[in-house]
Amino acid sequence: MTIFQTEEMPLLALRGLVVFPEMMLHFDVGRNKSIRALDEAMSGDQRIFLVAQKDVSVDDPTETQLYKVGVVARVRQVLRLPNDTLRIMVEGEYRSKIVQYTQTEPYFRAQVRRCAVQHITDNLQETAKNFAQFLKERNFEMSQGHLWLKIPLCSDETALEK
């Protein structure tokens, strides 16, 4: 199992949105705390940790009002709109989990650790093998996409001859 190092970066709380790895999404940023976190990301490597807040009606969430797992994203584009709002486009890179908050004012910063990824194909192949063995042990057979239960008509083949 791979152990990933922690990395510290600005955090942006999302209201009513979730970003996944390899997903491109644009949304508006208007809260002062979020704009400052975004400015910090843009002055560095343009990466930011995006995490959903638990209650969308809260305007200034605390650490306990944010989920622990989010996505590290790269900011691809920033447009300044006339009403002091930013429209940004991000690309999710990988899932991460908050290890600890390192700053809460004037914006959130956190140490995050990349989440290990289990490839679904590996899990699916293992599940299929286990299922095939399960069926075989219970006298089932797969044929042409159909599942058949093999039930002997007689317990002794000689009974058919009589």
Short mmCIF file of C-alpha atoms in Angstrom, two decimals:
data_model
loop_
_atom_site.label_atom_id
_atom_site.label_comp_id
_atom_site.label_asym_id
_atom_site.label_seq_id
_atom_site.Cartn_x
_atom_site.Cartn_y
_atom_site.Cartn_z
CA MET A 1 0.00 0.00 0.00
CA THR A 2 1.31 3.44 -0.94
CA ILE A 3 1.57 6.04 1.81
CA PHE A 4 1.18 9.53 0.41
CA GLN A 5 2.87 12.60 1.89
CA THR A 6 0.79 15.47 3.18
CA GLU A 7 0.80 18.76 1.32
CA GLU A 8 -0.42 22.12 2.49
CA MET A 9 -2.59 24.31 0.28
CA PRO A 10 -5.42 26.83 0.30
CA LEU A 11 -8.91 25.40 0.77
CA LEU A 12 -12.10 26.61 -0.89
CA ALA A 13 -15.48 25.55 0.55
CA LEU A 14 -18.04 24.65 -2.13
CA ARG A 15 -21.72 25.36 -1.65
CA GLY A 16 -23.96 22.80 -3.34
CA LEU A 17 -21.18 21.46 -5.59
CA VAL A 18 -18.85 18.50 -5.63
CA VAL A 19 -15.84 18.21 -7.92
CA PHE A 20 -14.41 14.80 -8.82
CA PRO A 21 -11.00 13.83 -10.20
CA GLU A 22 -10.65 14.38 -13.97
CA MET A 23 -13.73 16.60 -13.96
CA MET A 24 -13.72 20.12 -15.48
CA LEU A 25 -16.19 22.53 -13.91
CA HIS A 26 -16.73 26.26 -13.79
CA PHE A 27 -18.48 28.06 -10.95
CA ASP A 28 -18.69 31.48 -9.35
CA VAL A 29 -16.73 32.48 -6.26
CA GLY A 30 -18.04 35.41 -4.26
CA ARG A 31 -17.19 34.96 -0.59
CA ASN A 32 -14.24 37.04 0.58
CA LYS A 33 -12.64 34.01 2.28
CA SER A 34 -12.90 31.98 -0.93
CA ILE A 35 -11.51 34.79 -3.10
CA ARG A 36 -8.48 35.11 -0.81
CA ALA A 37 -7.86 31.34 -0.95
CA LEU A 38 -8.11 31.47 -4.73
CA ASP A 39 -5.70 34.43 -4.92
CA GLU A 40 -3.22 32.45 -2.81
CA ALA A 41 -3.52 29.44 -5.13
CA MET A 42 -3.02 31.60 -8.21
CA SER A 43 0.12 33.18 -6.77
CA GLY A 44 1.57 29.70 -6.30
CA ASP A 45 1.15 26.49 -8.29
CA GLN A 46 -2.55 27.15 -9.08
CA ARG A 47 -3.70 24.16 -7.04
CA ILE A 48 -6.44 24.41 -4.44
CA PHE A 49 -8.28 21.92 -2.24
CA LEU A 50 -12.01 21.94 -2.96
CA VAL A 51 -14.33 20.53 -0.33
CA ALA A 52 -18.12 20.63 0.01
CA GLN A 53 -19.74 22.26 2.99
CA LYS A 54 -22.37 20.26 4.86
CA ASP A 55 -25.06 22.97 5.03
CA VAL A 56 -25.40 25.19 1.95
CA SER A 57 -27.29 27.85 3.91
CA VAL A 58 -24.23 28.66 6.07
CA ASP A 59 -22.44 31.71 4.67
CA ASP A 60 -19.21 31.42 6.68
CA PRO A 61 -18.62 27.73 7.49
CA THR A 62 -16.25 26.55 10.20
CA GLU A 63 -13.97 23.52 9.97
CA THR A 64 -16.64 21.25 11.50
CA GLN A 65 -19.15 22.34 8.85
CA LEU A 66 -16.96 21.05 6.01
CA TYR A 67 -16.57 17.48 4.81
CA LYS A 68 -13.14 15.90 5.30
CA VAL A 69 -12.71 14.45 1.81
CA GLY A 70 -12.50 16.63 -1.27
CA VAL A 71 -10.41 17.01 -4.39
CA VAL A 72 -7.15 18.74 -5.19
CA ALA A 73 -7.85 20.78 -8.31
CA ARG A 74 -5.88 22.95 -10.68
CA VAL A 75 -7.37 26.34 -11.49
CA ARG A 76 -7.45 26.60 -15.29
CA GLN A 77 -9.14 29.97 -15.73
CA VAL A 78 -10.24 32.98 -13.67
CA LEU A 79 -12.62 35.65 -14.96
CA ARG A 80 -13.37 38.74 -12.91
CA LEU A 81 -17.06 39.64 -13.15
CA PRO A 82 -18.40 43.17 -12.61
CA ASN A 83 -20.06 42.44 -9.22
CA ASP A 84 -16.79 41.50 -7.42
CA THR A 85 -17.39 37.84 -8.21
CA LEU A 86 -14.94 35.49 -9.88
CA ARG A 87 -15.91 32.80 -12.36
CA ILE A 88 -13.33 30.05 -12.28
CA MET A 89 -12.73 26.86 -14.21
CA VAL A 90 -11.07 24.03 -12.33
CA GLU A 91 -9.92 20.54 -13.19
CA GLY A 92 -10.06 17.93 -10.46
CA GLU A 93 -6.79 16.06 -10.10
CA TYR A 94 -7.18 13.55 -7.25
CA ARG A 95 -9.15 12.89 -4.07
CA SER A 96 -7.61 13.95 -0.79
CA LYS A 97 -8.53 14.08 2.86
CA ILE A 98 -7.91 16.87 5.36
CA VAL A 99 -5.25 15.90 7.88
CA GLN A 100 -5.41 19.20 9.76
CA TYR A 101 -6.28 22.83 9.27
CA THR A 102 -3.23 25.09 9.40
CA GLN A 103 -5.10 28.38 9.03
CA THR A 104 -8.71 29.57 9.26
CA GLU A 105 -8.34 33.34 8.78
CA PRO A 106 -8.33 35.27 6.49
CA TYR A 107 -8.91 32.07 4.48
CA PHE A 108 -8.65 28.32 5.04
CA ARG A 109 -5.39 26.43 4.54
CA ALA A 110 -5.06 22.75 5.28
CA GLN A 111 -2.66 19.86 5.15
CA VAL A 112 -4.21 17.21 2.93
CA ARG A 113 -3.21 13.66 2.09
CA ARG A 114 -3.99 11.99 -1.20
CA CYS A 115 -6.49 9.13 -0.93
CA ALA A 116 -5.39 5.72 -2.16
CA VAL A 117 -7.22 4.57 -5.28
CA GLN A 118 -8.42 1.03 -5.72
CA HIS A 119 -8.97 0.28 -9.35
CA ILE A 120 -12.50 -0.99 -9.83
CA THR A 121 -11.43 -3.43 -12.55
CA ASP A 122 -9.17 -5.30 -10.09
CA ASN A 123 -12.00 -5.49 -7.56
CA LEU A 124 -14.50 -6.51 -10.25
CA GLN A 125 -12.29 -9.35 -11.56
CA GLU A 126 -11.83 -10.72 -8.05
CA THR A 127 -15.57 -10.48 -7.37
CA ALA A 128 -16.36 -12.28 -10.65
CA LYS A 129 -13.97 -15.13 -9.76
CA ASN A 130 -15.51 -15.47 -6.30
CA PHE A 131 -19.02 -15.44 -7.77
CA ALA A 132 -18.11 -18.13 -10.34
CA GLN A 133 -16.71 -20.34 -7.58
CA PHE A 134 -19.81 -19.73 -5.46
CA LEU A 135 -22.06 -20.84 -8.34
CA LYS A 136 -19.96 -23.90 -9.10
CA GLU A 137 -20.12 -25.03 -5.46
CA ARG A 138 -23.91 -24.77 -5.54
CA ASN A 139 -24.37 -26.70 -8.78
CA PHE A 140 -25.06 -23.70 -11.06
CA GLU A 141 -23.72 -23.34 -14.56
CA MET A 142 -23.32 -20.33 -16.86
CA SER A 143 -24.10 -20.89 -20.51
CA GLN A 144 -24.68 -18.31 -23.26
CA GLY A 145 -25.30 -15.53 -20.74
CA HIS A 146 -27.89 -17.57 -18.79
CA LEU A 147 -27.60 -19.00 -15.32
CA TRP A 148 -28.73 -22.63 -15.05
CA LEU A 149 -29.29 -24.72 -11.96
CA LYS A 150 -28.27 -28.33 -12.65
CA ILE A 151 -30.78 -30.56 -10.89
CA PRO A 152 -30.38 -34.31 -11.35
CA LEU A 153 -33.67 -36.00 -12.16
CA CYS A 154 -32.65 -39.14 -10.29
CA SER A 155 -30.04 -39.69 -7.65
CA ASP A 156 -28.89 -42.86 -9.38
CA GLU A 157 -28.49 -43.02 -13.17
CA THR A 158 -29.47 -46.71 -13.11
CA ALA A 159 -32.95 -45.65 -12.03
CA LEU A 160 -33.44 -44.13 -15.50
CA GLU A 161 -32.68 -47.45 -17.18
CA LYS A 162 -35.35 -49.39 -15.25
#
